[in-house]
Amino acid sequence: MPSGVNSLGILSLEVCMSVSQIIQKLRKELPVCFVRKEVPRLLGGIIAVGTLANLDSQKLGPPFHRVRGKVLYERDTFLDWLSIYIEKSV
C-alpha cells in the first residue's frame, strides 16, 4: 500500500496540497502500470471503476491498453489525464 494511504485505503493527503503536489506524490508512489479495478484502492476512492468505464466508453477517459480482457493504465499517462480531470471538476 502506498504511503499516505491508511489501513482503510483512504488517501490521507494534507488539505493544503495543490493538485500538482498530489499528482507529484502519486507519481512517486503508484506502480508503473495498474489495472482499472485497482484505481479506487490506489487513489483512496476518489474515482470509481464505473466512472472510469463510463468515461472510457465516451472516449473521455485516460489512455489505456487492453491486456487479456483487462484495462491497463500506465501511471504517467493516467496521472496526466487525472490532473486535467480534477482541474475541470473544481
mmCIF file of N, CA, C and O in Angstrom:
data_model
loop_
_atom_site.group_PDB
_atom_site.id
_atom_site.type_symbol
_atom_site.label_atom_id
_atom_site.label_comp_id
_atom_site.label_asym_id
_atom_site.label_seq_id
_atom_site.Cartn_x
_atom_site.Cartn_y
_atom_site.Cartn_z
ATOM 1 N N MET A 1 0.850 -1.173 0.000
ATOM 2 C CA MET A 1 0.000 0.000 0.000
ATOM 3 C C MET A 1 0.900 1.241 0.000
ATOM 4 O O MET A 1 1.843 1.332 0.759
ATOM 5 N N PRO A 2 0.609 2.232 -0.897
ATOM 6 C CA PRO A 2 1.440 3.421 -0.940
ATOM 7 C C PRO A 2 1.413 4.176 0.378
ATOM 8 O O PRO A 2 0.432 4.130 1.112
ATOM 9 N N SER A 3 2.511 4.874 0.667
ATOM 10 C CA SER A 3 2.488 5.699 1.872
ATOM 11 C C SER A 3 1.457 6.800 1.669
ATOM 12 O O SER A 3 1.185 7.208 0.559
ATOM 13 N N GLY A 4 0.886 7.283 2.745
ATOM 14 C CA GLY A 4 -0.169 8.279 2.642
ATOM 15 C C GLY A 4 -1.548 7.663 2.517
ATOM 16 O O GLY A 4 -2.539 8.363 2.431
ATOM 17 N N VAL A 5 -1.612 6.323 2.480
ATOM 18 C CA VAL A 5 -2.892 5.630 2.417
ATOM 19 C C VAL A 5 -3.061 4.882 3.726
ATOM 20 O O VAL A 5 -2.200 4.132 4.140
ATOM 21 N N ASN A 6 -4.169 5.130 4.416
ATOM 22 C CA ASN A 6 -4.373 4.471 5.708
ATOM 23 C C ASN A 6 -4.876 3.048 5.528
ATOM 24 O O ASN A 6 -5.060 2.573 4.419
ATOM 25 N N SER A 7 -5.106 2.353 6.641
ATOM 26 C CA SER A 7 -5.498 0.940 6.595
ATOM 27 C C SER A 7 -6.847 0.718 5.921
ATOM 28 O O SER A 7 -7.152 -0.377 5.484
ATOM 29 N N LEU A 8 -7.660 1.760 5.808
ATOM 30 C CA LEU A 8 -8.951 1.637 5.119
ATOM 31 C C LEU A 8 -8.813 1.909 3.630
ATOM 32 O O LEU A 8 -9.782 1.849 2.890
ATOM 33 N N GLY A 9 -7.586 2.224 3.186
ATOM 34 C CA GLY A 9 -7.361 2.511 1.780
ATOM 35 C C GLY A 9 -7.711 3.930 1.393
ATOM 36 O O GLY A 9 -7.872 4.241 0.224
ATOM 37 N N ILE A 10 -7.820 4.806 2.374
ATOM 38 C CA ILE A 10 -8.191 6.191 2.105
ATOM 39 C C ILE A 10 -6.933 7.035 2.014
ATOM 40 O O ILE A 10 -6.097 7.020 2.907
ATOM 41 N N LEU A 11 -6.808 7.753 0.907
ATOM 42 C CA LEU A 11 -5.667 8.604 0.688
ATOM 43 C C LEU A 11 -5.706 9.735 1.706
ATOM 44 O O LEU A 11 -6.659 10.504 1.772
ATOM 45 N N SER A 12 -4.686 9.802 2.555
ATOM 46 C CA SER A 12 -4.676 10.828 3.587
ATOM 47 C C SER A 12 -3.655 11.906 3.226
ATOM 48 O O SER A 12 -2.510 11.846 3.614
ATOM 49 N N LEU A 13 -4.094 12.855 2.421
ATOM 50 C CA LEU A 13 -3.248 13.955 1.995
ATOM 51 C C LEU A 13 -3.650 15.208 2.754
ATOM 52 O O LEU A 13 -4.809 15.394 3.105
ATOM 53 N N GLU A 14 -2.681 16.061 2.973
ATOM 54 C CA GLU A 14 -2.989 17.301 3.668
ATOM 55 C C GLU A 14 -3.943 18.131 2.814
ATOM 56 O O GLU A 14 -3.836 18.172 1.604
ATOM 57 N N VAL A 15 -4.860 18.797 3.471
ATOM 58 C CA VAL A 15 -5.868 19.592 2.779
ATOM 59 C C VAL A 15 -5.228 20.700 1.953
ATOM 60 O O VAL A 15 -5.713 21.050 0.891
ATOM 61 N N CYS A 16 -4.114 21.214 2.402
ATOM 62 C CA CYS A 16 -3.492 22.355 1.744
ATOM 63 C C CYS A 16 -2.677 21.975 0.505
ATOM 64 O O CYS A 16 -2.144 22.844 -0.155
ATOM 65 N N MET A 17 -2.600 20.703 0.156
ATOM 66 C CA MET A 17 -1.835 20.290 -1.019
ATOM 67 C C MET A 17 -2.569 20.684 -2.290
ATOM 68 O O MET A 17 -3.777 20.526 -2.398
ATOM 69 N N SER A 18 -1.829 21.185 -3.265
ATOM 70 C CA SER A 18 -2.422 21.531 -4.553
ATOM 71 C C SER A 18 -2.568 20.272 -5.397
ATOM 72 O O SER A 18 -2.000 19.227 -5.081
ATOM 73 N N VAL A 19 -3.309 20.376 -6.470
ATOM 74 C CA VAL A 19 -3.487 19.240 -7.368
ATOM 75 C C VAL A 19 -2.130 18.783 -7.892
ATOM 76 O O VAL A 19 -1.837 17.598 -7.926
ATOM 77 N N SER A 20 -1.275 19.728 -8.267
ATOM 78 C CA SER A 20 0.037 19.343 -8.798
ATOM 79 C C SER A 20 0.887 18.641 -7.740
ATOM 80 O O SER A 20 1.627 17.709 -8.062
ATOM 81 N N GLN A 21 0.767 19.036 -6.480
ATOM 82 C CA GLN A 21 1.505 18.361 -5.413
ATOM 83 C C GLN A 21 0.976 16.942 -5.203
ATOM 84 O O GLN A 21 1.757 16.015 -4.977
ATOM 85 N N ILE A 22 -0.328 16.777 -5.286
ATOM 86 C CA ILE A 22 -0.927 15.445 -5.139
ATOM 87 C C ILE A 22 -0.475 14.543 -6.280
ATOM 88 O O ILE A 22 -0.063 13.404 -6.060
ATOM 89 N N ILE A 23 -0.516 15.062 -7.508
ATOM 90 C CA ILE A 23 -0.091 14.284 -8.674
ATOM 91 C C ILE A 23 1.385 13.918 -8.547
ATOM 92 O O ILE A 23 1.776 12.775 -8.820
ATOM 93 N N GLN A 24 2.202 14.852 -8.112
ATOM 94 C CA GLN A 24 3.633 14.586 -7.933
ATOM 95 C C GLN A 24 3.848 13.479 -6.901
ATOM 96 O O GLN A 24 4.663 12.583 -7.100
ATOM 97 N N LYS A 25 3.097 13.517 -5.817
ATOM 98 C CA LYS A 25 3.199 12.485 -4.782
ATOM 99 C C LYS A 25 2.781 11.125 -5.333
ATOM 100 O O LYS A 25 3.440 10.115 -5.095
ATOM 101 N N LEU A 26 1.701 11.098 -6.102
ATOM 102 C CA LEU A 26 1.227 9.845 -6.686
ATOM 103 C C LEU A 26 2.222 9.284 -7.703
ATOM 104 O O LEU A 26 2.378 8.074 -7.818
ATOM 105 N N ARG A 27 2.914 10.155 -8.448
ATOM 106 C CA ARG A 27 3.921 9.689 -9.411
ATOM 107 C C ARG A 27 5.018 8.882 -8.720
ATOM 108 O O ARG A 27 5.580 7.968 -9.301
ATOM 109 N N LYS A 28 5.324 9.245 -7.497
ATOM 110 C CA LYS A 28 6.367 8.550 -6.740
ATOM 111 C C LYS A 28 5.857 7.244 -6.133
ATOM 112 O O LYS A 28 6.643 6.342 -5.872
ATOM 113 N N GLU A 29 4.549 7.155 -5.878
ATOM 114 C CA GLU A 29 4.018 6.038 -5.092
ATOM 115 C C GLU A 29 3.280 4.973 -5.886
ATOM 116 O O GLU A 29 3.252 3.815 -5.477
ATOM 117 N N LEU A 30 2.670 5.335 -6.997
ATOM 118 C CA LEU A 30 1.894 4.357 -7.754
ATOM 119 C C LEU A 30 2.814 3.434 -8.548
ATOM 120 O O LEU A 30 3.900 3.831 -8.966
ATOM 121 N N PRO A 31 2.345 2.199 -8.801
ATOM 122 C CA PRO A 31 3.116 1.306 -9.676
ATOM 123 C C PRO A 31 3.134 1.871 -11.099
ATOM 124 O O PRO A 31 2.282 2.687 -11.466
ATOM 125 N N VAL A 32 4.089 1.425 -11.896
ATOM 126 C CA VAL A 32 4.243 1.919 -13.263
ATOM 127 C C VAL A 32 2.992 1.624 -14.097
ATOM 128 O O VAL A 32 2.574 2.442 -14.902
ATOM 129 N N CYS A 33 2.384 0.463 -13.898
ATOM 130 C CA CYS A 33 1.150 0.071 -14.587
ATOM 131 C C CYS A 33 0.191 -0.537 -13.575
ATOM 132 O O CYS A 33 0.627 -1.143 -12.598
ATOM 133 N N PHE A 34 -1.088 -0.360 -13.808
ATOM 134 C CA PHE A 34 -2.095 -0.935 -12.914
ATOM 135 C C PHE A 34 -3.395 -1.110 -13.683
ATOM 136 O O PHE A 34 -3.639 -0.442 -14.674
ATOM 137 N N VAL A 35 -4.216 -2.058 -13.218
ATOM 138 C CA VAL A 35 -5.493 -2.325 -13.882
ATOM 139 C C VAL A 35 -6.579 -1.420 -13.298
ATOM 140 O O VAL A 35 -6.464 -0.907 -12.180
ATOM 141 N N ARG A 36 -7.626 -1.247 -14.091
ATOM 142 C CA ARG A 36 -8.708 -0.330 -13.713
ATOM 143 C C ARG A 36 -9.288 -0.655 -12.337
ATOM 144 O O ARG A 36 -9.538 0.244 -11.543
ATOM 145 N N LYS A 37 -9.493 -1.943 -12.035
ATOM 146 C CA LYS A 37 -10.148 -2.287 -10.774
ATOM 147 C C LYS A 37 -9.307 -1.904 -9.552
ATOM 148 O O LYS A 37 -9.832 -1.842 -8.452
ATOM 149 N N GLU A 38 -8.004 -1.631 -9.732
ATOM 150 C CA GLU A 38 -7.147 -1.213 -8.620
ATOM 151 C C GLU A 38 -7.204 0.289 -8.343
ATOM 152 O O GLU A 38 -6.756 0.747 -7.305
ATOM 153 N N VAL A 39 -7.744 1.055 -9.269
ATOM 154 C CA VAL A 39 -7.721 2.519 -9.150
ATOM 155 C C VAL A 39 -8.365 3.025 -7.859
ATOM 156 O O VAL A 39 -7.764 3.842 -7.156
ATOM 157 N N PRO A 40 -9.576 2.575 -7.483
ATOM 158 C CA PRO A 40 -10.157 3.094 -6.237
ATOM 159 C C PRO A 40 -9.260 2.842 -5.012
ATOM 160 O O PRO A 40 -9.103 3.720 -4.163
ATOM 161 N N ARG A 41 -8.653 1.666 -4.940
ATOM 162 C CA ARG A 41 -7.771 1.358 -3.806
ATOM 163 C C ARG A 41 -6.515 2.236 -3.851
ATOM 164 O O ARG A 41 -6.112 2.805 -2.844
ATOM 165 N N LEU A 42 -5.926 2.373 -5.022
ATOM 166 C CA LEU A 42 -4.681 3.134 -5.147
ATOM 167 C C LEU A 42 -4.885 4.629 -4.908
ATOM 168 O O LEU A 42 -3.984 5.311 -4.423
ATOM 169 N N LEU A 43 -6.067 5.135 -5.257
ATOM 170 C CA LEU A 43 -6.334 6.569 -5.131
ATOM 171 C C LEU A 43 -7.260 6.896 -3.971
ATOM 172 O O LEU A 43 -7.765 8.013 -3.876
ATOM 173 N N GLY A 44 -7.468 5.948 -3.097
ATOM 174 C CA GLY A 44 -8.285 6.217 -1.921
ATOM 175 C C GLY A 44 -9.749 6.470 -2.223
ATOM 176 O O GLY A 44 -10.427 7.162 -1.481
ATOM 177 N N GLY A 45 -10.239 5.926 -3.324
ATOM 178 C CA GLY A 45 -11.658 6.034 -3.633
ATOM 179 C C GLY A 45 -12.081 7.326 -4.287
ATOM 180 O O GLY A 45 -13.281 7.585 -4.402
ATOM 181 N N ILE A 46 -11.142 8.148 -4.761
ATOM 182 C CA ILE A 46 -11.556 9.432 -5.343
ATOM 183 C C ILE A 46 -12.200 9.283 -6.716
ATOM 184 O O ILE A 46 -12.869 10.197 -7.185
ATOM 185 N N ILE A 47 -12.001 8.123 -7.356
ATOM 186 C CA ILE A 47 -12.666 7.860 -8.638
ATOM 187 C C ILE A 47 -13.016 6.377 -8.690
ATOM 188 O O ILE A 47 -12.205 5.525 -8.334
ATOM 189 N N ALA A 48 -14.228 6.091 -9.090
ATOM 190 C CA ALA A 48 -14.741 4.720 -9.080
ATOM 191 C C ALA A 48 -14.461 3.999 -10.398
ATOM 192 O O ALA A 48 -14.293 4.633 -11.449
ATOM 193 N N VAL A 49 -14.436 2.688 -10.330
ATOM 194 C CA VAL A 49 -14.241 1.852 -11.513
ATOM 195 C C VAL A 49 -15.326 2.152 -12.552
ATOM 196 O O VAL A 49 -15.034 2.294 -13.741
ATOM 197 N N GLY A 50 -16.572 2.265 -12.100
ATOM 198 C CA GLY A 50 -17.678 2.542 -13.011
ATOM 199 C C GLY A 50 -17.549 3.886 -13.701
ATOM 200 O O GLY A 50 -17.872 4.025 -14.887
ATOM 201 N N THR A 51 -17.063 4.875 -12.979
ATOM 202 C CA THR A 51 -16.853 6.197 -13.573
ATOM 203 C C THR A 51 -15.813 6.112 -14.682
ATOM 204 O O THR A 51 -16.009 6.663 -15.774
ATOM 205 N N LEU A 52 -14.717 5.407 -14.414
ATOM 206 C CA LEU A 52 -13.678 5.244 -15.441
ATOM 207 C C LEU A 52 -14.219 4.499 -16.656
ATOM 208 O O LEU A 52 -13.942 4.875 -17.797
ATOM 209 N N ALA A 53 -14.997 3.449 -16.420
ATOM 210 C CA ALA A 53 -15.575 2.684 -17.525
ATOM 211 C C ALA A 53 -16.509 3.563 -18.357
ATOM 212 O O ALA A 53 -16.465 3.521 -19.602
ATOM 213 N N ASN A 54 -17.345 4.363 -17.691
ATOM 214 C CA ASN A 54 -18.249 5.257 -18.413
ATOM 215 C C ASN A 54 -17.480 6.295 -19.218
ATOM 216 O O ASN A 54 -17.808 6.563 -20.372
ATOM 217 N N LEU A 55 -16.461 6.886 -18.615
ATOM 218 C CA LEU A 55 -15.650 7.880 -19.319
ATOM 219 C C LEU A 55 -14.925 7.244 -20.507
ATOM 220 O O LEU A 55 -14.847 7.854 -21.582
ATOM 221 N N ASP A 56 -14.427 6.031 -20.318
ATOM 222 C CA ASP A 56 -13.761 5.328 -21.421
ATOM 223 C C ASP A 56 -14.725 5.080 -22.576
ATOM 224 O O ASP A 56 -14.360 5.248 -23.743
ATOM 225 N N SER A 57 -15.953 4.691 -22.272
ATOM 226 C CA SER A 57 -16.925 4.414 -23.335
ATOM 227 C C SER A 57 -17.296 5.680 -24.110
ATOM 228 O O SER A 57 -17.700 5.602 -25.258
ATOM 229 N N GLN A 58 -17.127 6.838 -23.468
ATOM 230 C CA GLN A 58 -17.409 8.122 -24.110
ATOM 231 C C GLN A 58 -16.153 8.735 -24.735
ATOM 232 O O GLN A 58 -16.176 9.871 -25.207
ATOM 233 N N LYS A 59 -15.051 7.980 -24.683
ATOM 234 C CA LYS A 59 -13.747 8.455 -25.184
ATOM 235 C C LYS A 59 -13.247 9.665 -24.420
ATOM 236 O O LYS A 59 -12.537 10.516 -24.946
ATOM 237 N N LEU A 60 -13.619 9.754 -23.126
ATOM 238 C CA LEU A 60 -13.194 10.867 -22.276
ATOM 239 C C LEU A 60 -12.251 10.417 -21.161
ATOM 240 O O LEU A 60 -11.771 11.239 -20.390
ATOM 241 N N GLY A 61 -12.018 9.119 -21.075
ATOM 242 C CA GLY A 61 -11.185 8.566 -20.008
ATOM 243 C C GLY A 61 -9.708 8.616 -20.343
ATOM 244 O O GLY A 61 -9.307 9.064 -21.423
ATOM 245 N N PRO A 62 -8.889 8.145 -19.414
ATOM 246 C CA PRO A 62 -7.446 8.136 -19.645
ATOM 247 C C PRO A 62 -7.066 7.101 -20.699
ATOM 248 O O PRO A 62 -7.784 6.110 -20.895
ATOM 249 N N PRO A 63 -5.944 7.320 -21.382
ATOM 250 C CA PRO A 63 -5.465 6.312 -22.345
ATOM 251 C C PRO A 63 -5.230 4.981 -21.634
ATOM 252 O O PRO A 63 -4.800 4.957 -20.477
ATOM 253 N N PHE A 64 -5.513 3.882 -22.330
ATOM 254 C CA PHE A 64 -5.346 2.561 -21.710
ATOM 255 C C PHE A 64 -4.965 1.524 -22.752
ATOM 256 O O PHE A 64 -5.052 1.761 -23.953
ATOM 257 N N HIS A 65 -4.534 0.383 -22.263
ATOM 258 C CA HIS A 65 -4.259 -0.789 -23.090
ATOM 259 C C HIS A 65 -5.186 -1.889 -22.590
ATOM 260 O O HIS A 65 -5.466 -1.971 -21.401
ATOM 261 N N ARG A 66 -5.623 -2.727 -23.497
ATOM 262 C CA ARG A 66 -6.421 -3.880 -23.090
ATOM 263 C C ARG A 66 -5.517 -5.104 -23.162
ATOM 264 O O ARG A 66 -4.954 -5.413 -24.199
ATOM 265 N N VAL A 67 -5.354 -5.767 -22.010
ATOM 266 C CA VAL A 67 -4.490 -6.940 -21.912
ATOM 267 C C VAL A 67 -5.296 -8.073 -21.292
ATOM 268 O O VAL A 67 -5.761 -7.953 -20.149
ATOM 269 N N ARG A 68 -5.474 -9.136 -22.059
ATOM 270 C CA ARG A 68 -6.250 -10.296 -21.596
ATOM 271 C C ARG A 68 -7.605 -9.892 -21.013
ATOM 272 O O ARG A 68 -8.019 -10.368 -19.958
ATOM 273 N N GLY A 69 -8.258 -8.970 -21.665
ATOM 274 C CA GLY A 69 -9.590 -8.544 -21.258
ATOM 275 C C GLY A 69 -9.623 -7.539 -20.121
ATOM 276 O O GLY A 69 -10.693 -7.130 -19.690
ATOM 277 N N LYS A 70 -8.466 -7.127 -19.639
ATOM 278 C CA LYS A 70 -8.417 -6.140 -18.546
ATOM 279 C C LYS A 70 -7.908 -4.813 -19.082
ATOM 280 O O LYS A 70 -7.080 -4.766 -19.987
ATOM 281 N N VAL A 71 -8.400 -3.732 -18.499
ATOM 282 C CA VAL A 71 -7.950 -2.397 -18.876
ATOM 283 C C VAL A 71 -6.738 -2.060 -18.024
ATOM 284 O O VAL A 71 -6.789 -2.102 -16.795
ATOM 285 N N LEU A 72 -5.640 -1.731 -18.695
ATOM 286 C CA LEU A 72 -4.374 -1.440 -18.036
ATOM 287 C C LEU A 72 -3.999 0.010 -18.297
ATOM 288 O O LEU A 72 -3.995 0.463 -19.447
ATOM 289 N N TYR A 73 -3.714 0.730 -17.228
ATOM 290 C CA TYR A 73 -3.284 2.118 -17.335
ATOM 291 C C TYR A 73 -1.792 2.221 -17.040
ATOM 292 O O TYR A 73 -1.276 1.529 -16.173
ATOM 293 N N GLU A 74 -1.122 3.121 -17.762
ATOM 294 C CA GLU A 74 0.256 3.469 -17.438
ATOM 295 C C GLU A 74 0.211 4.659 -16.488
ATOM 296 O O GLU A 74 -0.550 5.610 -16.716
ATOM 297 N N ARG A 75 0.996 4.603 -15.436
ATOM 298 C CA ARG A 75 0.960 5.614 -14.380
ATOM 299 C C ARG A 75 1.033 7.042 -14.921
ATOM 300 O O ARG A 75 0.181 7.875 -14.585
ATOM 301 N N ASP A 76 2.028 7.348 -15.715
ATOM 302 C CA ASP A 76 2.237 8.746 -16.111
ATOM 303 C C ASP A 76 1.122 9.289 -16.993
ATOM 304 O O ASP A 76 0.656 10.413 -16.775
ATOM 305 N N THR A 77 0.659 8.494 -17.959
ATOM 306 C CA THR A 77 -0.432 8.985 -18.804
ATOM 307 C C THR A 77 -1.740 9.069 -18.006
ATOM 308 O O THR A 77 -2.531 9.990 -18.207
ATOM 309 N N PHE A 78 -1.940 8.128 -17.079
ATOM 310 C CA PHE A 78 -3.129 8.183 -16.226
ATOM 311 C C PHE A 78 -3.105 9.449 -15.360
ATOM 312 O O PHE A 78 -4.109 10.155 -15.250
ATOM 313 N N LEU A 79 -1.966 9.740 -14.751
ATOM 314 C CA LEU A 79 -1.877 10.907 -13.871
ATOM 315 C C LEU A 79 -1.960 12.220 -14.648
ATOM 316 O O LEU A 79 -2.514 13.200 -14.140
ATOM 317 N N ASP A 80 -1.442 12.249 -15.873
ATOM 318 C CA ASP A 80 -1.611 13.446 -16.714
ATOM 319 C C ASP A 80 -3.101 13.682 -16.956
ATOM 320 O O ASP A 80 -3.593 14.810 -16.840
ATOM 321 N N TRP A 81 -3.828 12.601 -17.292
ATOM 322 C CA TRP A 81 -5.267 12.708 -17.503
ATOM 323 C C TRP A 81 -5.983 13.112 -16.211
ATOM 324 O O TRP A 81 -6.844 13.996 -16.216
ATOM 325 N N LEU A 82 -5.620 12.486 -15.094
ATOM 326 C CA LEU A 82 -6.274 12.758 -13.814
ATOM 327 C C LEU A 82 -6.109 14.215 -13.410
ATOM 328 O O LEU A 82 -7.046 14.848 -12.916
ATOM 329 N N SER A 83 -4.940 14.764 -13.644
ATOM 330 C CA SER A 83 -4.694 16.164 -13.308
ATOM 331 C C SER A 83 -5.664 17.072 -14.050
ATOM 332 O O SER A 83 -6.272 17.966 -13.459
ATOM 333 N N ILE A 84 -5.842 16.836 -15.341
ATOM 334 C CA ILE A 84 -6.774 17.626 -16.143
ATOM 335 C C ILE A 84 -8.208 17.388 -15.691
ATOM 336 O O ILE A 84 -8.996 18.326 -15.558
ATOM 337 N N TYR A 85 -8.562 16.131 -15.418
ATOM 338 C CA TYR A 85 -9.910 15.779 -14.971
ATOM 339 C C TYR A 85 -10.263 16.489 -13.662
ATOM 340 O O TYR A 85 -11.350 17.022 -13.510
ATOM 341 N N ILE A 86 -9.322 16.494 -12.729
ATOM 342 C CA ILE A 86 -9.560 17.160 -11.435
ATOM 343 C C ILE A 86 -9.693 18.657 -11.617
ATOM 344 O O ILE A 86 -10.577 19.285 -11.042
ATOM 345 N N GLU A 87 -8.819 19.246 -12.407
ATOM 346 C CA GLU A 87 -8.864 20.695 -12.629
ATOM 347 C C GLU A 87 -10.203 21.113 -13.247
ATOM 348 O O GLU A 87 -10.743 22.161 -12.895
ATOM 349 N N LYS A 88 -10.749 20.287 -14.145
ATOM 350 C CA LYS A 88 -12.040 20.609 -14.766
ATOM 351 C C LYS A 88 -13.179 20.460 -13.761
ATOM 352 O O LYS A 88 -14.215 21.098 -13.905
ATOM 353 N N SER A 89 -12.977 19.605 -12.761
ATOM 354 C CA SER A 89 -14.043 19.318 -11.785
ATOM 355 C C SER A 89 -14.175 20.385 -10.714
ATOM 356 O O SER A 89 -15.207 20.475 -10.063
ATOM 357 N N VAL A 90 -13.105 21.139 -10.475
ATOM 358 C CA VAL A 90 -13.148 22.132 -9.385
ATOM 359 C C VAL A 90 -13.410 23.515 -9.866
ATOM 360 O O VAL A 90 -13.617 23.832 -10.934
#
